[in-house]
C-alpha cells in the first residue's frame, strides 16, 4: 500500500429539508454573500425563492447564467469582479457541478490581484480563497466534496481541472429532493461521470481489497439506482443513494493507498468538451469502453477479470480474456441502455479534429504516466475507435 495524506474538511449536511440549516451555516462566514447559479433550473423548482427567503438577513448579490462546461470568460471573470467590487465575504453556489466549479475558481480569483487564469493554469499558486458553501442540484461530479473545479477557456480550447485544497467547500447541503427535476439525459450523464470517476480509481496497479470493495459497491449502486431514477424521477431513496455515490466518487477516498491512475478517460474527455462543448458524462461513456479495449493486455487482464466477475457477475470459470471482453461489452451495454449516445458522431464530433485533439491531450494531460500509459498515437486510436 502506498503512503497517503488525506483530509477533506467539507461538512456534509444530507437529507430531506436540510436547507433550513443554511442561515446557521452562512452566519459565521460573513454577511455579504454572492449567490451563483446556472441557467434557471433553480428558479423552476422553487429553490431560488427558498434560498432568498432563508438569506433575508444577509446582503445578497447574484451571479446567474453559469453555463455547463463553465467558461472563464465571462463567468469566472464576472464573478471575481463582483467579489472585489462588493467586498464579498462568502460564495454560495446553487446548482450542478458547473456552477460549483465556476464558483471555486471565483473564490480563488477573488483573493488574487492578477489575472485569475494564472491560478487556473497553475502559473501561480493561490495563497487564499473565499469560503464556499453549496447547495447541490445534480448528482454527478462530486465537486461538492472535492478540491477541484474544471474551467473552459474557449479561445484556446483549454478545459483545465484546477485543484487546490483551498477550494474544498466549507459545507455542502445535499437534499436529494432538489435532484427530482434533473432530466433523464442528465441523470444518465451524471451516472456515467460518477461510474468513470470510480473506474479511474479502480483500474490501477496497486490496490487493496478494501478499495476494490468500495469501488465495486459504487459501480453496482450507481447502475441500480440510475435505472430507478430513470423509471421514477421522484424515488427519494434512489436519488439519495445516487447522490451519495457521486459525492464519494471524486475526492480520492476510494483510492487511498492505491498507486497513481493518471485519470486517462478524463484527460481525453476534457479535450472533447473543450473543443465541442459536449456533455462531460456522455463523452466519458463513449470513450470508456474503447479505452478499456485498447489497454486490455496480459498485464491489465486481472483487473478486468475482477471487474467482470464482481460487478457484472460473469462466470468465473470462463477463459480470462472472455471474461474481460464480456465485462467491456457489459459496460458499453449499460451506458447504451440508459440512453447515452455511444458514438462521437452522435454528439456532433467527426474525424476532422481528432489528430489535433490527440496532440493537445498528449501535450497537456501527461497520459504517458497513466496506469496504462497512452502516447499521442494511442489517444488518436481511442478517439478514432469512438467515432
Ligand atoms: O444551468 P441550469 O439551468 O441550472 O441547468 C443545468 C444544466 O443545464 C441542469 N440542472 C442542474 N440541476 C438541475 C438541472 N436541471 C433540472 N433540475 C435540476 N435539479 O443540468 C445541466 C447540466 O448541469 P452541469 O452543472 O453542467 O452538470 P454536471 O453537474 O454534470 O457538471 C458538469 C461539469 O463538471 C465538470 C465537468 O467537466 C463539467 O464541466 N467536472 C467537475 C469535476 C469536479 N469538480 O470534481 C469532476 C468531473 O470529472 C467533471 O470534469
Ligand atoms: Zn468526471
XYZ file of C-alpha atoms in Angstrom, residues 61-261:
201
model
C -25.576 39.644 -4.637
C -26.200 37.339 -7.596
C -24.218 35.845 -10.466
C -26.658 33.963 -12.725
C -26.132 32.289 -16.109
C -23.201 29.955 -15.413
C -23.191 27.530 -18.340
C -22.411 23.804 -18.461
C -18.655 23.431 -19.020
C -18.294 26.764 -17.187
C -16.447 29.434 -19.053
C -13.590 31.531 -17.772
C -14.928 34.422 -19.806
C -17.472 35.686 -18.863
C -18.488 33.705 -15.750
C -15.257 33.406 -13.738
C -14.151 36.925 -14.651
C -17.544 38.452 -13.803
C -17.679 36.598 -10.502
C -14.193 37.751 -9.485
C -15.041 41.329 -10.430
C -18.253 41.218 -8.367
C -16.466 39.797 -5.324
C -13.949 42.609 -5.417
C -16.472 45.354 -6.180
C -18.909 44.321 -3.456
C -16.393 43.108 -0.905
C -17.989 39.663 -0.775
C -17.359 37.520 2.327
C -18.616 34.138 1.148
C -19.844 32.388 -2.004
C -22.977 30.268 -2.199
C -23.139 28.021 -5.280
C -26.609 26.661 -6.069
C -26.710 24.145 -8.908
C -24.805 21.334 -10.586
C -21.094 20.715 -10.973
C -20.620 23.550 -13.456
C -21.935 26.140 -11.009
C -19.830 24.704 -8.180
C -16.678 24.550 -10.313
C -17.042 28.088 -11.565
C -17.613 29.273 -8.003
C -14.410 27.589 -6.853
C -12.382 29.449 -9.484
C -14.096 32.696 -8.466
C -13.256 32.026 -4.809
C -9.545 31.838 -5.578
C -9.593 34.657 -8.135
C -11.285 36.982 -5.663
C -8.254 36.820 -3.386
C -5.684 37.316 -6.135
C -4.575 40.614 -7.638
C -3.523 39.350 -11.058
C -5.306 37.539 -13.900
C -7.240 34.576 -12.376
C -6.060 32.411 -15.285
C -2.602 32.461 -13.638
C -4.135 30.347 -10.842
C -6.236 28.024 -13.001
C -3.281 27.327 -15.301
C -1.005 26.706 -12.275
C 1.327 29.563 -13.188
C 0.789 30.980 -9.698
C -0.272 29.125 -6.530
C -3.214 30.756 -4.736
C -2.468 31.953 -1.211
C -6.096 32.280 -0.136
C -9.662 31.807 -1.338
C -13.085 32.982 -0.222
C -15.112 30.348 1.643
C -17.585 28.370 -0.476
C -20.895 26.817 0.530
C -23.012 24.907 -1.977
C -26.496 23.538 -2.459
C -26.167 20.740 -4.994
C -28.962 20.054 -7.510
C -27.409 17.360 -9.729
C -25.701 14.121 -8.713
C -22.628 13.652 -10.880
C -19.279 15.323 -10.462
C -18.512 15.088 -6.753
C -17.460 18.745 -6.816
C -19.390 19.165 -3.557
C -16.782 17.029 -1.765
C -13.569 17.687 -3.656
C -10.985 20.391 -4.092
C -11.291 20.779 -7.853
C -13.091 22.797 -10.460
C -12.947 22.371 -14.224
C -12.862 25.592 -16.233
C -13.052 26.061 -20.001
C -11.346 28.777 -21.971
C -12.965 28.788 -25.365
C -10.405 30.729 -27.395
C -7.579 28.286 -26.579
C -9.673 25.062 -26.440
C -8.490 24.572 -22.872
C -10.504 22.782 -20.232
C -8.406 22.623 -17.100
C -9.001 20.713 -13.885
C -7.947 23.290 -11.307
C -7.214 21.558 -7.991
C -6.182 23.199 -4.734
C -7.092 22.272 -1.138
C -8.207 25.896 -0.689
C -11.177 25.066 -2.925
C -12.885 22.486 -0.721
C -16.365 23.778 0.098
C -16.783 24.647 3.762
C -20.163 22.963 3.690
C -22.283 21.132 1.111
C -26.032 20.996 1.624
C -27.292 17.857 -0.093
C -31.031 17.402 -0.393
C -31.885 14.659 -2.908
C -35.338 16.195 -3.439
C -33.704 19.023 -5.408
C -32.496 16.432 -7.922
C -36.035 15.145 -8.716
C -36.255 17.552 -11.665
C -32.941 16.526 -13.264
C -33.833 15.451 -16.843
C -33.203 11.876 -17.986
C -30.328 12.849 -20.216
C -28.529 14.485 -17.291
C -29.304 11.558 -14.948
C -27.583 9.237 -17.406
C -24.667 11.597 -17.990
C -24.244 12.071 -14.237
C -24.183 8.321 -13.731
C -21.584 7.873 -16.472
C -19.434 10.595 -14.930
C -19.548 9.018 -11.469
C -19.013 5.489 -12.869
C -15.958 6.773 -14.650
C -14.615 8.504 -11.542
C -14.713 5.125 -9.847
C -13.107 3.378 -12.839
C -10.277 5.890 -12.898
C -9.501 4.805 -9.322
C -10.208 1.078 -9.803
C -8.036 0.457 -12.865
C -4.629 0.960 -11.224
C -1.589 -1.187 -10.498
C -1.619 -1.418 -6.670
C -4.907 -1.549 -4.884
C -6.459 -3.146 -1.805
C -9.340 -5.483 -1.123
C -10.934 -2.645 0.811
C -10.753 -0.117 -2.009
C -11.840 -2.663 -4.613
C -14.853 -3.459 -2.449
C -15.778 0.234 -2.126
C -15.448 0.704 -5.874
C -17.404 -2.420 -6.782
C -20.238 -1.360 -4.445
C -20.191 2.070 -6.097
C -20.488 0.565 -9.588
C -23.402 -1.636 -8.556
C -25.247 1.044 -6.639
C -24.822 3.592 -9.427
C -26.194 1.193 -12.039
C -29.152 0.018 -9.950
C -30.118 3.461 -8.702
C -29.718 5.166 -12.062
C -32.260 2.757 -13.539
C -34.606 3.501 -10.628
C -34.218 7.280 -11.046
C -34.929 6.960 -14.770
C -38.058 4.893 -14.095
C -39.342 7.079 -11.273
C -37.687 10.505 -11.018
C -39.245 11.047 -7.578
C -37.880 7.854 -5.987
C -36.295 9.520 -2.944
C -34.276 6.508 -1.841
C -32.754 6.009 -5.282
C -31.991 9.724 -5.727
C -30.435 9.809 -2.258
C -28.163 6.806 -2.820
C -27.210 8.141 -6.230
C -26.274 11.473 -4.677
C -24.115 9.880 -2.004
C -22.380 7.617 -4.542
C -21.497 10.645 -6.624
C -20.313 12.621 -3.597
C -17.842 9.861 -2.702
C -16.743 9.464 -6.320
C -14.165 12.122 -6.953
C -12.242 13.156 -3.856
C -9.845 10.246 -3.725
C -11.350 8.463 -0.730
C -11.947 5.360 -2.896
C -8.279 5.065 -3.713
C -6.371 5.857 -0.509
C -3.194 3.794 -0.618
C -3.629 2.855 -4.284
C -0.987 3.661 -6.876
C -1.478 6.526 -9.340
C -4.070 6.280 -12.066
